[in-house]
mmCIF file of C-alpha atoms in Angstrom:
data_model
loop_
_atom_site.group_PDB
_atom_site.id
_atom_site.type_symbol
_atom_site.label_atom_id
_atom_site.label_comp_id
_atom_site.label_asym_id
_atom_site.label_seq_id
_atom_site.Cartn_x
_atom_site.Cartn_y
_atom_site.Cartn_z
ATOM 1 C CA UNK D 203 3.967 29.040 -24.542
ATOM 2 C CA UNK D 204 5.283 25.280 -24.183
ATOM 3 C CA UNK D 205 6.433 25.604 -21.463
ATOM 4 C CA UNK D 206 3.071 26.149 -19.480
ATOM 5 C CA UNK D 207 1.048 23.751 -20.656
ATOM 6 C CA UNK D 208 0.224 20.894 -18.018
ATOM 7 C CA UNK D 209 0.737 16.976 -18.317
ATOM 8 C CA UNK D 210 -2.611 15.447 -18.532
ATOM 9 C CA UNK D 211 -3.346 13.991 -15.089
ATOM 10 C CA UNK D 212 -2.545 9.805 -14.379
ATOM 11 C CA UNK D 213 -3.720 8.569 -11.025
ATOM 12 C CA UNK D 214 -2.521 5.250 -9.227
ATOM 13 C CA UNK D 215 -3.586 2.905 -6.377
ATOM 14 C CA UNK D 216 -1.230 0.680 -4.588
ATOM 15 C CA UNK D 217 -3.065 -1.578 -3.215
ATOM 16 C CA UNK D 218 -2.532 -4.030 -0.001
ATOM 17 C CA UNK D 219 -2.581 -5.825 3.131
ATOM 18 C CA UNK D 220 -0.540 -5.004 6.211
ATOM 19 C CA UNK D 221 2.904 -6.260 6.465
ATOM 20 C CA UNK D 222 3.355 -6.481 2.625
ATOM 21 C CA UNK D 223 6.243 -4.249 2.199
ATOM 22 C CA UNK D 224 3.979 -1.352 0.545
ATOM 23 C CA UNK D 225 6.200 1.130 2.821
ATOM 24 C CA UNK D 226 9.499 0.451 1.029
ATOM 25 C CA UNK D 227 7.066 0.408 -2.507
ATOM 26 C CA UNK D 228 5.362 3.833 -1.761
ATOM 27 C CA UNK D 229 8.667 5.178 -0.179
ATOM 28 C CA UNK D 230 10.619 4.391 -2.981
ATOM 29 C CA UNK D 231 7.852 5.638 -5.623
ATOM 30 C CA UNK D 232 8.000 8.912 -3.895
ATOM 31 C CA UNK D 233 11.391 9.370 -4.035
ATOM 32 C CA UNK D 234 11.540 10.233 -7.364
ATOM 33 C CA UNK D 235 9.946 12.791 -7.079
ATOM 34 C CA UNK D 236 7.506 11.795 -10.507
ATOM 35 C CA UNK D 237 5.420 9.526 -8.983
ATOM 36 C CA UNK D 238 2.886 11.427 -6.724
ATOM 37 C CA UNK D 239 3.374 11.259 -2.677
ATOM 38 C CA UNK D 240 1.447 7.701 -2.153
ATOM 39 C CA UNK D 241 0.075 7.927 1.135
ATOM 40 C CA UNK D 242 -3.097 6.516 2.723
ATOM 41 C CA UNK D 243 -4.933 9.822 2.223
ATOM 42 C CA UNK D 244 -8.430 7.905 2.565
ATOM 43 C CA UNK D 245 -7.493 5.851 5.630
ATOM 44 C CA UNK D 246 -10.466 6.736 8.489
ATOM 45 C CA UNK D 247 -8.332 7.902 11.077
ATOM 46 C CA UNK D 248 -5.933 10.047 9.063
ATOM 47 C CA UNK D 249 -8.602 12.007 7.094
ATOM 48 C CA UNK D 250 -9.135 14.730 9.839
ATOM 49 C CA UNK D 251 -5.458 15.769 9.361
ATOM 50 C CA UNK D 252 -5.027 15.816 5.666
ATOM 51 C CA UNK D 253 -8.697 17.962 5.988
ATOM 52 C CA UNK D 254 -7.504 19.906 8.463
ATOM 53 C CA UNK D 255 -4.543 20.845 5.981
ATOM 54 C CA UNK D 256 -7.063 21.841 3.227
ATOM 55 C CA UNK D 257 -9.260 23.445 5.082
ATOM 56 C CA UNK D 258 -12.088 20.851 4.286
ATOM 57 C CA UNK D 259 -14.497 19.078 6.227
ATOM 58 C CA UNK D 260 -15.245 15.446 4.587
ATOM 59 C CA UNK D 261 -17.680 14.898 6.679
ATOM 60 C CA UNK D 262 -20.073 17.702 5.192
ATOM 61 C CA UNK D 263 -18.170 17.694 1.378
ATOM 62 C CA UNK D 264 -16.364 14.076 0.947
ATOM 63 C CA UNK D 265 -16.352 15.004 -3.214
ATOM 64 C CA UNK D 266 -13.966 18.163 -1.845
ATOM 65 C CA UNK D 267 -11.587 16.112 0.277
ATOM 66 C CA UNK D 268 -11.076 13.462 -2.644
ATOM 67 C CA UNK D 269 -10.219 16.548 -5.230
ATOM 68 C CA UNK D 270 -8.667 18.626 -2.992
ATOM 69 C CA UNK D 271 -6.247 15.935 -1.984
ATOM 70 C CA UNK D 272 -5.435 14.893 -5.854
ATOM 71 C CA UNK D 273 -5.061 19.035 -6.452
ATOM 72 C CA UNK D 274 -2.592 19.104 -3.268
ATOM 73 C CA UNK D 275 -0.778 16.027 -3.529
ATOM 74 C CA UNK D 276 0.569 15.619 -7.238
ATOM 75 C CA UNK D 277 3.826 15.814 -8.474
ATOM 76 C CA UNK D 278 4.998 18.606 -11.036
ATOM 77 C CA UNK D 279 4.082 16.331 -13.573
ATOM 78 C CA UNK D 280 1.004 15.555 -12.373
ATOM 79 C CA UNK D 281 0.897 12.105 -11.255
ATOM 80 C CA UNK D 282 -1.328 11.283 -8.104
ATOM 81 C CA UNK D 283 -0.836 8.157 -6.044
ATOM 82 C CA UNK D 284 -2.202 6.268 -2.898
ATOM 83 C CA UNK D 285 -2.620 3.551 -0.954
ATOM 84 C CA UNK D 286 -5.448 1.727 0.003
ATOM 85 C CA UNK D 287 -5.845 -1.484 2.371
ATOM 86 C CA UNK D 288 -8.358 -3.996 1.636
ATOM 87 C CA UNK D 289 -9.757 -3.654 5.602
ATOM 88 C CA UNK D 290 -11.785 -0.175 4.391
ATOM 89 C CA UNK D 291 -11.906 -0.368 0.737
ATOM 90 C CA UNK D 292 -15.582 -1.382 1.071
ATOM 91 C CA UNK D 293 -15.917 2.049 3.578
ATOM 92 C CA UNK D 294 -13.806 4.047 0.656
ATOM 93 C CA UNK D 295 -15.649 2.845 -2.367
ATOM 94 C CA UNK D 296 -19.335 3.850 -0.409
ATOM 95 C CA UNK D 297 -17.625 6.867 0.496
ATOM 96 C CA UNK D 298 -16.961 8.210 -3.231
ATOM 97 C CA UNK D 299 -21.004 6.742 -4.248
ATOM 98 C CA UNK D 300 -22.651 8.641 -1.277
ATOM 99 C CA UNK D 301 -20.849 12.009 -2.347
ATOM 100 C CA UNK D 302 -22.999 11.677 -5.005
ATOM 101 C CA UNK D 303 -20.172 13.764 -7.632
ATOM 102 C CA UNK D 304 -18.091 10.375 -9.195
ATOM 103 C CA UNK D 305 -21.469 8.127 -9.935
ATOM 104 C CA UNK D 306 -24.875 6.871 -8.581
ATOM 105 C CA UNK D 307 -25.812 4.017 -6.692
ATOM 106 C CA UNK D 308 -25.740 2.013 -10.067
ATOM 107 C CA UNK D 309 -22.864 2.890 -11.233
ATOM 108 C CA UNK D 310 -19.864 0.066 -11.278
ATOM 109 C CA UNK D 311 -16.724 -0.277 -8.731
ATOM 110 C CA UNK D 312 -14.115 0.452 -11.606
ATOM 111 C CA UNK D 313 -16.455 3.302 -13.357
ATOM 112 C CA UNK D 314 -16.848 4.713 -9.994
ATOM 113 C CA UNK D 315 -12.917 5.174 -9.296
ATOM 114 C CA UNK D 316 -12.321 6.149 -12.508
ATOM 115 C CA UNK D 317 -14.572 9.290 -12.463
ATOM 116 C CA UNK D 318 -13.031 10.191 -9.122
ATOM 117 C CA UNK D 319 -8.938 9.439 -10.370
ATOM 118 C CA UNK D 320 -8.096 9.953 -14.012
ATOM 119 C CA UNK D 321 -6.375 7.200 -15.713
ATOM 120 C CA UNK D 322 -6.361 5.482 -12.970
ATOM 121 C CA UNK D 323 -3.772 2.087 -12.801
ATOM 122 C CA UNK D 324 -3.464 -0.399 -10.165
ATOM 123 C CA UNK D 325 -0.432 -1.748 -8.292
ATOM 124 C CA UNK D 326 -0.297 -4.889 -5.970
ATOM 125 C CA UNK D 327 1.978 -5.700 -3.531
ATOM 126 C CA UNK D 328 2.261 -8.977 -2.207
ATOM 127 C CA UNK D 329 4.314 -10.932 -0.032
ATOM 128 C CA UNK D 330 5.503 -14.480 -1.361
ATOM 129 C CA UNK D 331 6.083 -15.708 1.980
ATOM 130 C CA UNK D 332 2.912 -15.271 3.765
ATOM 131 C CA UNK D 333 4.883 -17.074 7.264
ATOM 132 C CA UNK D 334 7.509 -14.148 7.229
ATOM 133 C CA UNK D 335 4.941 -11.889 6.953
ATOM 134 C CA UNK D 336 2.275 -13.084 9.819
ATOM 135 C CA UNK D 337 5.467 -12.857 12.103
ATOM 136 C CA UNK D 338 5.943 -9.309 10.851
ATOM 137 C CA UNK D 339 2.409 -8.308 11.664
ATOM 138 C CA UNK D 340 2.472 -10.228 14.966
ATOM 139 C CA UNK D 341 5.739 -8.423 16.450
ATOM 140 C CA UNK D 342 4.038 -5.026 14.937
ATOM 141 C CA UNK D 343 1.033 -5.352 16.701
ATOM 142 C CA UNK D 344 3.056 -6.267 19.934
ATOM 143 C CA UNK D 345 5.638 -3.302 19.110
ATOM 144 C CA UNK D 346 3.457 -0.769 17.607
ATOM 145 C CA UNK D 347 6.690 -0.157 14.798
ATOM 146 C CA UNK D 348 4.734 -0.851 12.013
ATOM 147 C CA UNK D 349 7.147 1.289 9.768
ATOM 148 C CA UNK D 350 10.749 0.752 11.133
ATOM 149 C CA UNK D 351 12.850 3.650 10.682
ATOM 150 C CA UNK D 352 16.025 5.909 12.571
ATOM 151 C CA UNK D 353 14.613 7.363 15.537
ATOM 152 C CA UNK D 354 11.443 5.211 16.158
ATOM 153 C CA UNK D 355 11.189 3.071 19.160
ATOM 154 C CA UNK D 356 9.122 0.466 20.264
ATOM 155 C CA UNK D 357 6.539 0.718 22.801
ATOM 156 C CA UNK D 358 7.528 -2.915 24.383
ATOM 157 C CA UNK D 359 9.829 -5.733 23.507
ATOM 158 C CA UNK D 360 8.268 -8.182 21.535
ATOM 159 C CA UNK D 361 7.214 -12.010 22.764
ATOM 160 C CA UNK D 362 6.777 -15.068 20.758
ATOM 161 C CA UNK D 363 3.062 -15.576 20.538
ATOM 162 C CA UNK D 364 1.982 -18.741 18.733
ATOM 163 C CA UNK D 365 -1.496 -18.085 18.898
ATOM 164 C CA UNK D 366 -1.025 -14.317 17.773
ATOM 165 C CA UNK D 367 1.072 -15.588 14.613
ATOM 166 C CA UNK D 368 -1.769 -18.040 13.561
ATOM 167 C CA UNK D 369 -4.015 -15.434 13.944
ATOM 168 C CA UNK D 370 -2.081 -13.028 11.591
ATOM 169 C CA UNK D 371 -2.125 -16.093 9.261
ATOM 170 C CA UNK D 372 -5.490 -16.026 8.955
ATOM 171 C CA UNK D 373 -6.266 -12.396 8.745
ATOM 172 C CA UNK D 374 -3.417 -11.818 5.682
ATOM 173 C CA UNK D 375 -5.783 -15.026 3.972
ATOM 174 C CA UNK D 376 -8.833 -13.005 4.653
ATOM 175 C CA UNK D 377 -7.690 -9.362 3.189
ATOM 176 C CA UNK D 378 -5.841 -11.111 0.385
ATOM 177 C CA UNK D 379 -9.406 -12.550 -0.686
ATOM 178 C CA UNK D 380 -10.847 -9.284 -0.828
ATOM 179 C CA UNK D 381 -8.172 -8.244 -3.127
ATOM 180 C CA UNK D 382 -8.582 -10.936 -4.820
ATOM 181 C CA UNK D 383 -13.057 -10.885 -5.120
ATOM 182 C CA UNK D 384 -12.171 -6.999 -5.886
ATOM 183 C CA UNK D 385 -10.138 -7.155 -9.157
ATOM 184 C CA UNK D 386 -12.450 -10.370 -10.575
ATOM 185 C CA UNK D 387 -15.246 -8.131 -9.929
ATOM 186 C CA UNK D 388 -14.142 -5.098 -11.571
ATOM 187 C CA UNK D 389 -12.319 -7.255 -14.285
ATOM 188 C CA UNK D 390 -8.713 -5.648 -13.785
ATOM 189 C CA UNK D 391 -5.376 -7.304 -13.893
ATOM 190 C CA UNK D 392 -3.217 -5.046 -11.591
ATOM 191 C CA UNK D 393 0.667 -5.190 -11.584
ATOM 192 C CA UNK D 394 2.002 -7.375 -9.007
ATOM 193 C CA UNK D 395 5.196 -6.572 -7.502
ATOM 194 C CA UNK D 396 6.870 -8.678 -4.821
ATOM 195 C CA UNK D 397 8.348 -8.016 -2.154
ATOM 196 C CA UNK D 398 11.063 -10.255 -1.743
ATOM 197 C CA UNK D 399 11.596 -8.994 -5.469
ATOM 198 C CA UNK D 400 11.466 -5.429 -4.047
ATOM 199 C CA UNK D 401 14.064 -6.365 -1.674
ATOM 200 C CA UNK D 402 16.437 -8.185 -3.539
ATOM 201 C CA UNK D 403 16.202 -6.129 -7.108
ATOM 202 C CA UNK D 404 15.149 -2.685 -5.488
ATOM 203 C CA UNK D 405 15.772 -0.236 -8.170
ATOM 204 C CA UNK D 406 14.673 -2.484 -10.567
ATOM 205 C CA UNK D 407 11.253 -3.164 -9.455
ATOM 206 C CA UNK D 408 10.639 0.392 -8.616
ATOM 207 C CA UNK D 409 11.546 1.372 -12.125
ATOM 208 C CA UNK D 410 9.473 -1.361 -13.521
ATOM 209 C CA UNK D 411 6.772 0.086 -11.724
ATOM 210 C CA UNK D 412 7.680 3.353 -12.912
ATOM 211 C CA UNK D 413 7.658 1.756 -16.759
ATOM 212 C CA UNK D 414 4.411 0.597 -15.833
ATOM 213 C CA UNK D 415 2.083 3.703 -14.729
ATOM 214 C CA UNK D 416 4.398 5.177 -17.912
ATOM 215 C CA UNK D 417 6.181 7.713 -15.929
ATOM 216 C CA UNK D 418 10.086 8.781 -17.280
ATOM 217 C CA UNK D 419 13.118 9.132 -15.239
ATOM 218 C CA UNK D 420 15.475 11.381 -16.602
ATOM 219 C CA UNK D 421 19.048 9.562 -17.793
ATOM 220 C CA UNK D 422 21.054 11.710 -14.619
ATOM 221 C CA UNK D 423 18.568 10.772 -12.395
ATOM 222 C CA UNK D 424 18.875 7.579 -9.723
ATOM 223 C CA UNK D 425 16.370 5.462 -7.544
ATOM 224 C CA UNK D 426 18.004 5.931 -4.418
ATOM 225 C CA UNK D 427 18.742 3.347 -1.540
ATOM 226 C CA UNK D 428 15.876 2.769 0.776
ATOM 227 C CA UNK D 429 14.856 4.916 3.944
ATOM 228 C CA UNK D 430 12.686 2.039 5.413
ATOM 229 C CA UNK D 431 14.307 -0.508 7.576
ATOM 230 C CA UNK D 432 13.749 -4.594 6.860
ATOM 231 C CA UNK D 433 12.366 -5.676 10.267
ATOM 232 C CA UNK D 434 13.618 -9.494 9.352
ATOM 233 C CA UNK D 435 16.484 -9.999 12.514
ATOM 234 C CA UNK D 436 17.562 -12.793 14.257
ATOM 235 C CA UNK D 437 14.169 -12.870 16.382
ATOM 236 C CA UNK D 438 12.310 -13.317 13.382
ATOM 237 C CA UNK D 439 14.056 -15.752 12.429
ATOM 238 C CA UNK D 440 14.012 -17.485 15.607
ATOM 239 C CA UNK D 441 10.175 -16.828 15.527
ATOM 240 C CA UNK D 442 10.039 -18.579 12.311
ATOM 241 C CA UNK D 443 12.066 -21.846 13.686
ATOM 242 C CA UNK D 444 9.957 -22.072 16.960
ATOM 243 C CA UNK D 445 6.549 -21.813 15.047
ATOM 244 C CA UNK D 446 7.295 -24.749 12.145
ATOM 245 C CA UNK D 447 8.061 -26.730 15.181
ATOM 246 C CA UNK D 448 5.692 -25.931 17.617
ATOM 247 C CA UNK D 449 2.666 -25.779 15.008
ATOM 248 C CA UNK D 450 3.478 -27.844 11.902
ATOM 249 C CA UNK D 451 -0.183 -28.244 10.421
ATOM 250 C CA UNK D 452 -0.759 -24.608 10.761
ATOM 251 C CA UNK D 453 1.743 -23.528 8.006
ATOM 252 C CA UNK D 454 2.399 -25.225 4.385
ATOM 253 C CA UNK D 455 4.220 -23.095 2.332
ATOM 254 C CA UNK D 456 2.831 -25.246 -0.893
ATOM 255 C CA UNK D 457 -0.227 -24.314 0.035
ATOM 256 C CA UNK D 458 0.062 -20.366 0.248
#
């Protein structure tokens, strides 16, 4: 009899801005095999092929596509993550209200996700050093490698691109703040995990995150090494060199 009854549901969000190392978060979070598959199942362009899978058109039924992809994409014990990036949260969050199944047009942002994702807890990722990672986003956008693994190539060799780094400057300030206006609004303190704390303390962070959305890894069991790839090289750090020199006022790491 024990043995079939179900873990309640529990339902996470990692949520972030390009760049911010949620690859090696997610990555590592799935590995374990307890923690859900956390992909961007709600991203705009990648929607038609996780419907396509169900058999579900979110166009005509968006309430189906949200449950169908929390039915399909758990863990045996019943944990559900994904990602979201502040560019389409606002597209995401109208998304669930016009389905008209998780709330009305009244309802609140929090309230709202709840109803759609049980027990729902959020994770952050940020990046302490917002330079490093407006380089990363720049040689992504000229590269098109914005996940760097074994077997994928870039479409062109990368060029240093003052202009293009100041603008990815600016854009990581702009989501940030949406993150930011988000959680005051809905009146949530989310765990914040850093990258360069990812990096440097892997298994520790992802087990802290683990402790945190209160999911148990047996004693045998290990976080295992990373599959994503560090894009940080010797160009990047050339990148970094040439831009502090070349454009001193546009940069003050005091100030990030």
């Amino acid at each position: 009899m024990f043995h079939k009854l179900r873990h309640p549901r529990r339902c996470y969000v990692v949520c972030t801005i390009p760049r911010s190392g949620s690859n090696l978060l997610t990555d590592g979070l799935r590995d374990t095999r307890r923690a859900g598959m956390p992909k961007q199942f709600f991203l705009p362009k990648d929607e038609s092929r996780y419907a396509a899978e169900l058999g579900i058109d979110p166009a005509a039924d968006y309430a189906a596509y949200v449950r169908g992809i929390v039915n399909s994409k758990t863990t045996h014990n019943e944990v559900f993550g994904f990602k979201l990036m502040s560019w389409y949260l606002d597209d995401f969050l109208a998304g669930l209200r016009d389905a008209h199944a998780f709330g009305n047009s009244s309802m609140g942002e929090l309230e709202l996700l709840c109803n759609a994702f049980a027990r729902l807890r959020f994770v952050r990722i940020v990046r302490r050093h917002k330079l490093r990672q407006a380089l990363s986003t720049a040689r992504a956008l000229q590269t098109g490698l914005w996940k760097v693994q074994k077997g994928k190539s870039s479409l062109r060799e990368p060029e240093f691109d003052p202009d293009l780094i100041e603008q990815s400057l600016h854009e990581a300030e702009r989501q940030e703040k949406i993150w930011d206006d988000f959680f005051r609004r809905i009146g949530v303190k989310p765990l914040t995990v850093e990258y360069e704390e990812l990096c440097q303390n892997y298994e520790a962070t992802i087990r802290a995150v683990l402790s945190f959305l209160t999911i148990k890894l047996p004693a045998r069991v290990r976080v295992g090494p990373p599959v994503t790839t560090r894009q940080a090289d010797e160009i990047s750090r050339t990148w970094e060199k040439r831009f502090l020199a070349e454009r001193p006022s546009a940069y003050s790491p005091a100030s990030r």
